Amino acid sequence: MATPSIGDLLADRYSLAAHINDDSSGRQVWRGMDVLLNRPVTVVLRIPGGDAAEEMLAAAVAASRVNHPNIVGVYDAVDQGDCAYVVREWVEGQSLRDAISATALEVVDVVEIVQCVAAAVAAVHATGVAHGNIHPGTVLLSTDDRAVLADPRADATATQVGDVRALGATLYCALTGGWPRTVPGPVSLPDGPVDAGGDPLPVSQVRDDVPERLDTLVSELLSAQIAPPSAADLSTELSRLARIADDSTGALALVTPDPDRPQPPLPPRSMRKRLLVGAGALVGLAIAGLIAAMVLIPGEQPTDPGETAQNQTGEEAGQEDDTPAEPTRLELSPDRITVVDPDDGDDSARQNPGFVVDGDGGTAWKTSVYKQVDWGGFKEGMGLLIDLGEEHEVATVNLRMSVSGTTVGVYVGDPGMPGTTPELTVIAEAQDDAGESVTFTPVTDAPATRYLLVWCSVPAELGFEQYQWTVTEIEVFAR
């Protein structure tokens, strides 16, 4: 494989849908689709395979032996000579690194996140190996409220003690915004604050809402003169920092645990309301009045501009350091999907447009069946208008249909009021005779938008001079 591209199929099973980034080790990270199980996956690709991929594959095999809710699941690892790739769980969310760069995190959230990661590292250590790649770029905060550790890269230099030191450094970085350089870590992370001697400044001197017990723990984890606890003991210690947030400071109150009762890991509280993700690229040919007098089917009007769509995402394992934030999938609710029908005469299209964002490949939205390829001569086409809730820069639009053969494209712009002519911008050229799965990847220099229009000018032929457009799922990714 010289140059992988969208649509390539690996092992007749894993379809490459969108290139996310290249990490610092030269591996390509892709969002893919397991076409056999119909689920999104992450594909980490190294070209060539062979000896250059041995470390990546060995780490994947080791990770696959660990069954833990805070470890990214590894599904497959293949070396086919010209390339090697690891297939793993696609995590909707963002990295801890991105969360730190966006806002100062509450102490309670930091403790819960690192506690979960420490529990995951303890599970890795229980297999007799080290993780070797712990930092805020490999800690993912998922939209289902998990803190997940990804991307093991153990080599001969990785040790379990080093992992625990890295956990302490991750804790320090999440509290202060900078990495303590006394611990090896990604050079692209901001440097942590230091005292006159060059040692990490205690976190209590950086922020005033850190309890003394936590301040001491972090300092001990970073000190080369103090033997660190095991990852399991660290997880237990962080569990003991019970989460009771003060209304004014968000600081932790400490609760003495019952010594006779096991201390379970604290699950992260809902981070979706506080840790929002950014979004990425879009396009450009201006056209005006492409579709005149469009009619939005009644009852499916765009939502109020004051509403905002939750923007969640897929931070990828393997992505790290000096790369920009990768695209994240926007959570779209059914009430944000509007059918655009120029003659307002398609009764079938009125039914269940929200099926295109319900996450169920077994449901579909469909138009009526037409007897002519030009929509029966009644209209120029039909569309699905997607209200993103607020302006985003769109990186990728994935469209899945039950039948191939449509001509379909993606546009952006304000749809205007029903019955008016919208001003639209092409963000991805229409694809003629499109397959059942289509990925639109816009260019990178266009403005952000709140509205996307997926427009079908030619429906698929069902046979016997019958034509219909059927959509099973639409996914929108943004940076």
Short mmCIF file of C-alpha atoms in Angstrom, two decimals:
data_model
loop_
_atom_site.label_atom_id
_atom_site.label_comp_id
_atom_site.label_asym_id
_atom_site.label_seq_id
_atom_site.Cartn_x
_atom_site.Cartn_y
_atom_site.Cartn_z
CA MET A 1 0.00 0.00 0.00
CA ALA A 2 1.80 3.11 -1.23
CA THR A 3 -0.70 5.81 -0.38
CA PRO A 4 -3.86 4.90 1.55
CA SER A 5 -7.00 6.80 0.62
CA ILE A 6 -10.62 7.09 1.63
CA GLY A 7 -12.57 4.02 0.64
CA ASP A 8 -9.64 1.59 0.80
CA LEU A 9 -10.70 -1.74 2.29
CA LEU A 10 -8.28 -3.61 4.55
CA ALA A 11 -8.69 -7.36 4.95
CA ASP A 12 -11.98 -7.05 3.05
CA ARG A 13 -13.43 -5.67 6.27
CA TYR A 14 -12.08 -2.32 7.47
CA SER A 15 -12.99 0.62 5.25
CA LEU A 16 -10.96 3.84 5.62
CA ALA A 17 -13.41 6.71 6.06
CA ALA A 18 -11.39 9.77 7.15
CA HIS A 19 -7.71 10.51 7.77
CA ILE A 20 -7.44 11.95 11.27
CA ASN A 21 -3.73 12.72 11.60
CA ASP A 22 -0.18 11.40 11.51
CA ASP A 23 1.31 10.91 14.94
CA SER A 24 4.87 11.65 16.05
CA SER A 25 5.92 8.04 15.31
CA GLY A 26 4.95 8.35 11.66
CA ARG A 27 1.78 6.28 11.96
CA GLN A 28 -1.39 7.33 10.17
CA VAL A 29 -4.54 7.43 12.28
CA TRP A 30 -7.78 6.87 10.39
CA ARG A 31 -11.41 6.71 11.28
CA GLY A 32 -12.71 3.55 9.69
CA MET A 33 -15.73 1.34 9.49
CA ASP A 34 -15.90 -2.36 10.25
CA VAL A 35 -18.24 -3.26 7.40
CA LEU A 36 -18.81 -6.74 8.80
CA LEU A 37 -20.07 -5.56 12.21
CA ASN A 38 -21.23 -2.12 10.99
CA ARG A 39 -19.38 -0.17 13.67
CA PRO A 40 -16.87 2.69 13.57
CA VAL A 41 -13.29 1.81 14.40
CA THR A 42 -9.89 3.44 14.65
CA VAL A 43 -7.27 2.20 12.20
CA VAL A 44 -3.64 2.98 13.05
CA LEU A 45 -1.61 2.37 9.92
CA ARG A 46 2.16 2.07 9.50
CA ILE A 47 3.83 1.95 6.08
CA PRO A 48 5.75 -0.25 5.54
CA GLY A 49 5.04 -3.16 7.84
CA GLY A 50 7.61 -5.77 8.76
CA ASP A 51 10.36 -4.93 11.25
CA ALA A 52 9.30 -1.26 11.49
CA ALA A 53 5.90 -2.29 12.82
CA GLU A 54 7.00 -4.92 15.36
CA GLU A 55 6.78 -2.61 18.37
CA MET A 56 3.35 -1.30 17.39
CA LEU A 57 1.95 -4.79 16.87
CA ALA A 58 3.50 -6.17 20.06
CA ALA A 59 1.96 -3.34 22.09
CA ALA A 60 -1.41 -3.97 20.47
CA VAL A 61 -1.27 -7.67 21.29
CA ALA A 62 -0.39 -6.85 24.92
CA ALA A 63 -3.24 -4.33 25.14
CA SER A 64 -5.70 -6.84 23.68
CA ARG A 65 -5.13 -9.09 26.70
CA VAL A 66 -6.38 -6.39 29.07
CA ASN A 67 -10.12 -6.28 29.60
CA HIS A 68 -10.87 -3.07 31.47
CA PRO A 69 -13.53 -0.37 30.99
CA ASN A 70 -10.87 2.36 31.04
CA ILE A 71 -8.67 0.80 28.35
CA VAL A 72 -9.36 1.34 24.64
CA GLY A 73 -10.39 -2.00 23.16
CA VAL A 74 -8.07 -3.56 20.55
CA TYR A 75 -9.90 -5.59 17.89
CA ASP A 76 -7.26 -6.62 15.38
CA ALA A 77 -3.54 -6.34 14.53
CA VAL A 78 -2.27 -7.24 11.06
CA ASP A 79 1.10 -7.13 9.30
CA GLN A 80 0.68 -7.61 5.58
CA GLY A 81 4.22 -6.65 4.61
CA ASP A 82 3.65 -3.46 2.63
CA CYS A 83 1.78 -2.06 5.63
CA ALA A 84 0.74 -2.98 9.15
CA TYR A 85 -2.28 -1.77 11.02
CA VAL A 86 -4.02 -1.99 14.38
CA VAL A 87 -7.80 -1.80 14.57
CA ARG A 88 -9.30 -0.63 17.82
CA GLU A 89 -12.26 0.98 19.47
CA TRP A 90 -13.37 4.37 18.15
CA VAL A 91 -13.82 6.62 21.17
CA GLU A 92 -16.28 9.49 20.89
CA GLY A 93 -14.87 12.29 22.96
CA GLN A 94 -11.75 14.40 23.29
CA SER A 95 -8.31 14.02 24.77
CA LEU A 96 -7.43 15.25 28.22
CA ARG A 97 -4.78 17.33 26.48
CA ASP A 98 -7.42 19.21 24.50
CA ALA A 99 -9.60 19.65 27.57
CA ILE A 100 -6.67 21.14 29.48
CA SER A 101 -5.84 23.53 26.67
CA ALA A 102 -9.45 24.70 26.45
CA THR A 103 -10.20 25.42 30.11
CA ALA A 104 -8.99 25.01 33.68
CA LEU A 105 -10.46 21.76 34.97
CA GLU A 106 -12.04 21.46 38.39
CA VAL A 107 -9.93 19.56 40.90
CA VAL A 108 -12.67 17.00 41.40
CA ASP A 109 -12.73 16.17 37.69
CA VAL A 110 -8.96 15.82 37.51
CA VAL A 111 -8.88 13.41 40.46
CA GLU A 112 -11.66 11.26 39.00
CA ILE A 113 -10.06 11.15 35.55
CA VAL A 114 -6.59 10.19 36.77
CA GLN A 115 -8.06 7.68 39.23
CA CYS A 116 -9.72 5.88 36.34
CA VAL A 117 -6.52 5.97 34.31
CA ALA A 118 -4.54 4.63 37.28
CA ALA A 119 -6.99 1.73 37.53
CA ALA A 120 -6.44 1.02 33.84
CA VAL A 121 -2.66 1.12 34.25
CA ALA A 122 -2.95 -1.27 37.20
CA ALA A 123 -4.77 -3.70 34.90
CA VAL A 124 -1.96 -3.40 32.35
CA HIS A 125 0.67 -3.96 35.03
CA ALA A 126 -1.16 -7.05 36.25
CA THR A 127 -0.24 -8.71 32.92
CA GLY A 128 3.44 -8.13 33.66
CA VAL A 129 4.08 -5.34 31.14
CA ALA A 130 4.37 -1.54 31.23
CA HIS A 131 2.29 0.89 29.19
CA GLY A 132 5.08 3.32 28.33
CA ASN A 133 3.00 6.13 26.83
CA ILE A 134 0.95 7.88 29.52
CA HIS A 135 0.28 11.58 29.10
CA PRO A 136 -2.76 13.83 28.50
CA GLY A 137 -2.73 13.07 24.76
CA THR A 138 -3.41 9.37 25.34
CA VAL A 139 -6.13 9.89 27.94
CA LEU A 140 -9.48 10.17 26.19
CA LEU A 141 -12.64 11.61 27.73
CA SER A 142 -15.54 9.87 26.05
CA THR A 143 -19.06 11.13 25.56
CA ASP A 144 -20.37 8.23 27.62
CA ASP A 145 -18.45 9.57 30.62
CA ARG A 146 -15.44 7.29 30.60
CA ALA A 147 -11.82 8.28 31.01
CA VAL A 148 -10.04 5.87 28.67
CA LEU A 149 -6.34 5.15 28.25
CA ALA A 150 -5.11 4.47 24.74
CA ASP A 151 -1.99 3.82 22.71
CA PRO A 152 0.42 1.61 24.67
CA ARG A 153 3.93 1.82 23.31
CA ALA A 154 6.01 -0.27 25.66
CA ASP A 155 9.63 -0.85 24.65
CA ALA A 156 12.77 -1.91 26.47
CA THR A 157 12.94 1.42 28.30
CA ALA A 158 9.37 1.33 29.63
CA THR A 159 8.91 0.42 33.29
CA GLN A 160 5.99 0.18 35.66
CA VAL A 161 7.64 2.74 37.94
CA GLY A 162 7.92 5.07 34.96
CA ASP A 163 4.20 4.59 34.29
CA VAL A 164 3.32 5.68 37.83
CA ARG A 165 5.61 8.71 37.55
CA ALA A 166 3.80 9.56 34.30
CA LEU A 167 0.47 9.27 36.09
CA GLY A 168 1.73 11.79 38.63
CA ALA A 169 2.91 14.07 35.83
CA THR A 170 -0.47 13.75 34.09
CA LEU A 171 -2.17 14.66 37.36
CA TYR A 172 0.15 17.68 37.71
CA CYS A 173 -0.42 18.76 34.10
CA ALA A 174 -4.20 18.51 34.39
CA LEU A 175 -4.11 20.68 37.54
CA THR A 176 -1.61 23.29 36.36
CA GLY A 177 -1.79 23.20 32.56
CA GLY A 178 1.91 22.32 32.13
CA TRP A 179 4.02 19.13 32.08
CA PRO A 180 6.71 18.76 34.78
CA ARG A 181 9.97 18.31 32.90
CA THR A 182 11.47 16.16 35.65
CA VAL A 183 9.39 13.36 34.09
CA PRO A 184 9.88 12.35 30.42
CA GLY A 185 6.91 13.40 28.33
CA PRO A 186 5.77 14.90 25.02
CA VAL A 187 7.82 17.98 24.15
CA SER A 188 4.79 19.70 22.62
CA LEU A 189 3.00 19.95 25.97
CA PRO A 190 3.55 23.31 27.70
CA ASP A 191 6.24 23.32 30.36
CA GLY A 192 4.96 23.24 33.91
CA PRO A 193 5.82 26.04 36.36
CA VAL A 194 9.13 25.63 38.22
CA ASP A 195 10.75 27.07 41.32
CA ALA A 196 14.14 28.78 41.50
CA GLY A 197 15.91 25.41 41.44
CA GLY A 198 14.08 24.20 38.35
CA ASP A 199 11.87 21.74 40.21
CA PRO A 200 8.10 21.61 39.61
CA LEU A 201 6.29 24.25 41.63
CA PRO A 202 3.86 22.63 44.10
CA VAL A 203 0.35 22.68 42.69
CA SER A 204 -0.89 24.49 45.80
CA GLN A 205 1.26 27.43 44.73
CA VAL A 206 -0.33 27.46 41.29
CA ARG A 207 -3.97 27.24 42.35
CA ASP A 208 -5.60 27.71 45.73
CA ASP A 209 -8.32 25.04 45.52
CA VAL A 210 -6.04 22.00 45.90
CA PRO A 211 -6.36 20.13 49.20
CA GLU A 212 -3.16 19.58 51.18
CA ARG A 213 -3.40 15.81 50.90
CA LEU A 214 -3.61 15.96 47.11
CA ASP A 215 -0.81 18.54 46.95
CA THR A 216 1.47 16.21 48.94
CA LEU A 217 0.55 13.19 46.84
CA VAL A 218 1.42 14.93 43.57
CA SER A 219 4.77 16.16 44.92
CA GLU A 220 5.69 12.66 46.10
CA LEU A 221 4.79 11.12 42.74
CA LEU A 222 7.15 13.53 40.98
CA SER A 223 10.02 13.13 43.45
CA ALA A 224 12.84 10.83 42.35
CA GLN A 225 13.83 10.49 46.03
CA ILE A 226 10.53 8.88 47.05
CA ALA A 227 9.53 5.42 45.84
CA PRO A 228 6.14 5.69 44.13
CA PRO A 229 3.20 3.46 45.02
CA SER A 230 1.94 0.84 42.62
CA ALA A 231 -0.65 1.93 40.09
CA ALA A 232 -3.27 -0.07 42.01
CA ASP A 233 -2.39 1.66 45.28
CA LEU A 234 -2.45 5.04 43.57
CA SER A 235 -5.92 4.29 42.19
CA THR A 236 -7.10 3.39 45.69
CA GLU A 237 -5.58 6.55 47.16
CA LEU A 238 -7.29 8.73 44.59
CA SER A 239 -10.55 6.92 45.32
CA ARG A 240 -10.22 8.01 48.91
CA LEU A 241 -10.30 11.63 47.81
CA ALA A 242 -14.07 11.55 47.88
CA ARG A 243 -15.73 14.02 45.58
CA ILE A 244 -17.61 16.70 47.45
CA ALA A 245 -17.29 19.97 45.60
CA ASP A 246 -17.55 23.25 47.44
CA ASP A 247 -20.06 25.51 45.70
CA SER A 248 -17.69 28.46 45.67
CA THR A 249 -14.34 26.87 44.82
CA GLY A 250 -15.02 23.42 43.46
CA ALA A 251 -12.39 22.09 45.87
CA LEU A 252 -12.37 18.58 47.22
CA ALA A 253 -13.43 17.85 50.75
CA LEU A 254 -11.71 14.81 52.20
CA VAL A 255 -13.67 11.97 53.70
CA THR A 256 -12.07 9.30 55.88
CA PRO A 257 -13.02 5.95 54.34
CA ASP A 258 -14.28 2.98 56.29
CA PRO A 259 -11.16 0.75 56.49
CA ASP A 260 -13.30 -2.39 56.48
CA ARG A 261 -15.02 -1.50 53.23
CA PRO A 262 -13.28 -1.86 49.84
CA GLN A 263 -12.97 1.45 48.06
CA PRO A 264 -14.31 1.11 44.52
CA PRO A 265 -13.04 3.36 41.71
CA LEU A 266 -15.00 6.58 41.40
CA PRO A 267 -16.68 6.87 38.02
CA PRO A 268 -16.23 10.23 36.31
CA ARG A 269 -19.23 12.48 36.75
CA SER A 270 -20.77 13.78 33.57
CA MET A 271 -18.06 15.70 31.79
CA ARG A 272 -20.14 16.48 28.74
CA LYS A 273 -21.60 19.60 30.31
CA ARG A 274 -18.21 21.09 31.10
CA LEU A 275 -15.62 19.67 28.72
CA LEU A 276 -16.59 20.77 25.25
CA VAL A 277 -14.61 19.95 22.18
CA GLY A 278 -13.55 22.16 19.32
CA ALA A 279 -14.06 21.35 15.63
CA GLY A 280 -12.30 21.59 11.96
CA ALA A 281 -12.17 22.26 8.21
CA LEU A 282 -14.57 23.16 5.41
CA VAL A 283 -14.83 24.46 1.77
CA GLY A 284 -15.61 26.50 -0.97
CA LEU A 285 -17.29 27.24 -4.30
CA ALA A 286 -19.90 29.93 -3.88
CA ILE A 287 -23.17 29.41 -5.68
CA ALA A 288 -26.36 31.31 -5.16
CA GLY A 289 -29.92 30.38 -5.79
CA LEU A 290 -29.11 26.79 -6.72
CA ILE A 291 -32.43 25.63 -5.45
CA ALA A 292 -35.18 28.16 -5.87
CA ALA A 293 -38.24 28.34 -3.64
CA MET A 294 -37.25 25.43 -1.42
CA VAL A 295 -39.94 24.29 0.97
CA LEU A 296 -39.13 22.97 4.40
CA ILE A 297 -41.65 20.33 5.30
CA PRO A 298 -43.93 21.77 8.01
CA GLY A 299 -43.20 20.65 11.55
CA GLU A 300 -39.50 20.27 10.80
CA GLN A 301 -38.35 23.89 11.04
CA PRO A 302 -34.75 24.72 12.05
CA THR A 303 -34.42 25.10 15.78
CA ASP A 304 -34.03 28.35 17.64
CA PRO A 305 -30.58 29.95 17.18
CA GLY A 306 -30.18 30.08 20.96
CA GLU A 307 -30.04 26.32 21.14
CA THR A 308 -26.65 24.65 20.84
CA ALA A 309 -25.72 21.21 19.64
CA GLN A 310 -23.53 19.15 21.92
CA ASN A 311 -20.18 18.84 20.17
CA GLN A 312 -18.50 15.62 21.17
CA THR A 313 -15.65 13.70 19.57
CA GLY A 314 -13.22 11.08 18.65
CA GLU A 315 -9.82 11.70 20.03
CA GLU A 316 -7.73 8.94 18.60
CA ALA A 317 -5.25 6.80 20.33
CA GLY A 318 -1.94 7.22 18.61
CA GLN A 319 -2.59 10.91 18.09
CA GLU A 320 -0.41 13.02 20.25
CA ASP A 321 1.84 15.93 20.80
CA ASP A 322 2.20 18.44 17.95
CA THR A 323 -0.85 17.60 15.85
CA PRO A 324 -4.01 19.72 15.77
CA ALA A 325 -7.14 18.47 17.46
CA GLU A 326 -8.69 15.70 15.38
CA PRO A 327 -12.25 15.85 14.09
CA THR A 328 -14.99 14.94 16.52
CA ARG A 329 -18.42 13.60 15.71
CA LEU A 330 -21.22 16.01 16.51
CA GLU A 331 -24.17 14.63 18.42
CA LEU A 332 -27.22 15.35 16.29
CA SER A 333 -30.77 14.92 17.55
CA PRO A 334 -33.69 13.94 15.29
CA ASP A 335 -35.41 17.31 15.74
CA ARG A 336 -32.47 18.99 13.98
CA ILE A 337 -33.12 17.20 10.69
CA THR A 338 -35.45 18.95 8.19
CA VAL A 339 -36.61 17.60 4.84
CA VAL A 340 -36.18 20.07 1.98
CA ASP A 341 -38.81 19.38 -0.66
CA PRO A 342 -39.15 22.05 -3.38
CA ASP A 343 -42.72 21.12 -4.33
CA ASP A 344 -43.81 19.98 -0.86
CA GLY A 345 -45.47 16.97 -2.43
CA ASP A 346 -43.55 13.98 -1.07
CA ASP A 347 -45.63 12.49 1.73
CA SER A 348 -43.22 9.63 2.38
CA ALA A 349 -40.36 12.05 3.01
CA ARG A 350 -42.32 13.58 5.86
CA GLN A 351 -41.93 10.39 7.86
CA ASN A 352 -39.04 9.93 10.30
CA PRO A 353 -36.20 12.10 8.95
CA GLY A 354 -34.61 11.67 12.39
CA PHE A 355 -33.79 8.07 11.46
CA VAL A 356 -30.68 9.40 9.70
CA VAL A 357 -29.07 10.32 13.04
CA ASP A 358 -30.42 7.61 15.35
CA GLY A 359 -27.25 5.51 15.18
CA ASP A 360 -29.20 2.47 13.98
CA GLY A 361 -28.16 1.17 10.57
CA GLY A 362 -31.35 -0.90 10.48
CA THR A 363 -33.62 2.16 10.22
CA ALA A 364 -33.82 4.45 7.20
CA TRP A 365 -35.46 7.61 5.94
CA LYS A 366 -36.75 7.42 2.40
CA THR A 367 -38.58 9.44 -0.22
CA SER A 368 -41.53 8.28 -2.27
CA VAL A 369 -40.84 6.09 -5.29
CA TYR A 370 -40.73 8.07 -8.56
CA LYS A 371 -41.32 6.79 -12.08
CA GLN A 372 -38.73 9.04 -13.71
CA VAL A 373 -35.07 9.64 -12.87
CA ASP A 374 -35.69 13.41 -12.70
CA TRP A 375 -37.96 13.13 -9.67
CA GLY A 376 -40.99 12.63 -11.87
CA GLY A 377 -40.35 16.02 -13.47
CA PHE A 378 -41.70 17.73 -10.34
CA LYS A 379 -38.50 19.07 -8.78
CA GLU A 380 -34.75 19.49 -9.17
CA GLY A 381 -34.00 17.26 -6.22
CA MET A 382 -34.57 16.73 -2.52
CA GLY A 383 -32.44 17.37 0.53
CA LEU A 384 -31.92 16.88 4.23
CA LEU A 385 -31.10 20.06 6.13
CA ILE A 386 -29.00 19.50 9.25
CA ASP A 387 -29.03 22.13 11.98
CA LEU A 388 -25.74 21.82 13.87
CA GLY A 389 -27.10 24.05 16.63
CA GLU A 390 -24.25 26.55 16.33
CA GLU A 391 -21.50 27.33 13.85
CA HIS A 392 -18.90 24.63 13.33
CA GLU A 393 -16.09 24.02 10.87
CA VAL A 394 -17.03 20.79 9.17
CA ALA A 395 -14.25 18.27 8.51
CA THR A 396 -16.08 15.20 7.23
CA VAL A 397 -19.62 14.18 6.36
CA ASN A 398 -20.31 10.45 6.15
CA LEU A 399 -23.45 9.41 4.31
CA ARG A 400 -24.77 5.86 4.27
CA MET A 401 -27.58 4.81 1.93
CA SER A 402 -29.26 1.48 1.38
CA VAL A 403 -28.94 1.60 -2.42
CA SER A 404 -26.11 2.85 -4.63
CA GLY A 405 -26.55 4.97 -7.75
CA THR A 406 -27.56 8.41 -6.42
CA THR A 407 -26.02 11.74 -7.34
CA VAL A 408 -25.52 13.51 -4.05
CA GLY A 409 -23.56 16.48 -2.70
CA VAL A 410 -23.16 18.59 0.44
CA TYR A 411 -23.76 22.32 0.80
CA VAL A 412 -23.67 24.88 3.60
CA GLY A 413 -25.43 28.14 4.28
CA ASP A 414 -28.48 29.77 5.82
CA PRO A 415 -31.61 28.04 4.47
CA GLY A 416 -33.70 31.17 4.98
CA MET A 417 -37.40 30.95 5.62
CA PRO A 418 -39.66 28.34 3.99
CA GLY A 419 -40.46 29.31 0.42
CA THR A 420 -37.42 31.59 0.00
CA THR A 421 -34.27 31.11 -2.02
CA PRO A 422 -31.34 30.05 0.18
CA GLU A 423 -27.76 31.16 -0.30
CA LEU A 424 -25.66 28.03 -0.46
CA THR A 425 -21.99 27.14 -0.75
CA VAL A 426 -20.68 23.90 -2.18
CA ILE A 427 -18.48 22.19 0.40
CA ALA A 428 -17.97 18.91 -1.43
CA GLU A 429 -18.49 18.16 -5.09
CA ALA A 430 -21.53 16.07 -5.92
CA GLN A 431 -20.75 12.41 -6.46
CA ASP A 432 -22.38 10.78 -9.44
CA ASP A 433 -23.52 7.18 -9.19
CA ALA A 434 -22.46 7.16 -5.55
CA GLY A 435 -22.03 3.96 -3.60
CA GLU A 436 -23.93 3.01 -0.48
CA SER A 437 -21.27 4.63 1.71
CA VAL A 438 -20.00 8.10 0.79
CA THR A 439 -17.51 10.30 2.62
CA PHE A 440 -17.37 14.01 1.81
CA THR A 441 -14.12 15.68 2.86
CA PRO A 442 -14.24 19.45 2.34
CA VAL A 443 -11.21 21.62 1.68
CA THR A 444 -9.79 23.50 4.63
CA ASP A 445 -10.30 27.20 3.95
CA ALA A 446 -14.04 27.80 4.07
CA PRO A 447 -16.05 29.53 6.82
CA ALA A 448 -17.85 27.84 9.66
CA THR A 449 -21.53 27.08 9.30
CA ARG A 450 -24.57 26.17 11.34
CA TYR A 451 -26.48 24.48 8.52
CA LEU A 452 -25.56 21.59 6.23
CA LEU A 453 -27.67 20.50 3.29
CA VAL A 454 -27.24 16.99 1.91
CA TRP A 455 -28.76 17.28 -1.55
CA CYS A 456 -29.74 14.49 -3.94
CA SER A 457 -30.28 15.55 -7.56
CA VAL A 458 -30.63 12.02 -8.98
CA PRO A 459 -32.16 9.21 -6.89
CA ALA A 460 -31.10 5.59 -7.15
CA GLU A 461 -32.75 3.26 -9.60
CA LEU A 462 -34.63 0.43 -7.93
CA GLY A 463 -35.39 -1.33 -11.20
CA PHE A 464 -38.48 -1.34 -13.41
CA GLU A 465 -38.15 2.46 -13.86
CA GLN A 466 -38.54 3.17 -10.18
CA TYR A 467 -36.34 5.70 -8.39
CA GLN A 468 -35.95 6.51 -4.70
CA TRP A 469 -33.48 8.10 -2.29
CA THR A 470 -32.96 6.19 0.96
CA VAL A 471 -30.60 7.33 3.74
CA THR A 472 -29.74 5.13 6.71
CA GLU A 473 -27.25 7.35 8.54
CA ILE A 474 -25.49 10.72 8.42
CA GLU A 475 -22.43 11.53 10.53
CA VAL A 476 -20.89 14.99 10.77
CA PHE A 477 -17.35 15.44 12.09
CA ALA A 478 -15.86 18.78 13.03
CA ARG A 479 -12.65 20.12 14.61
#
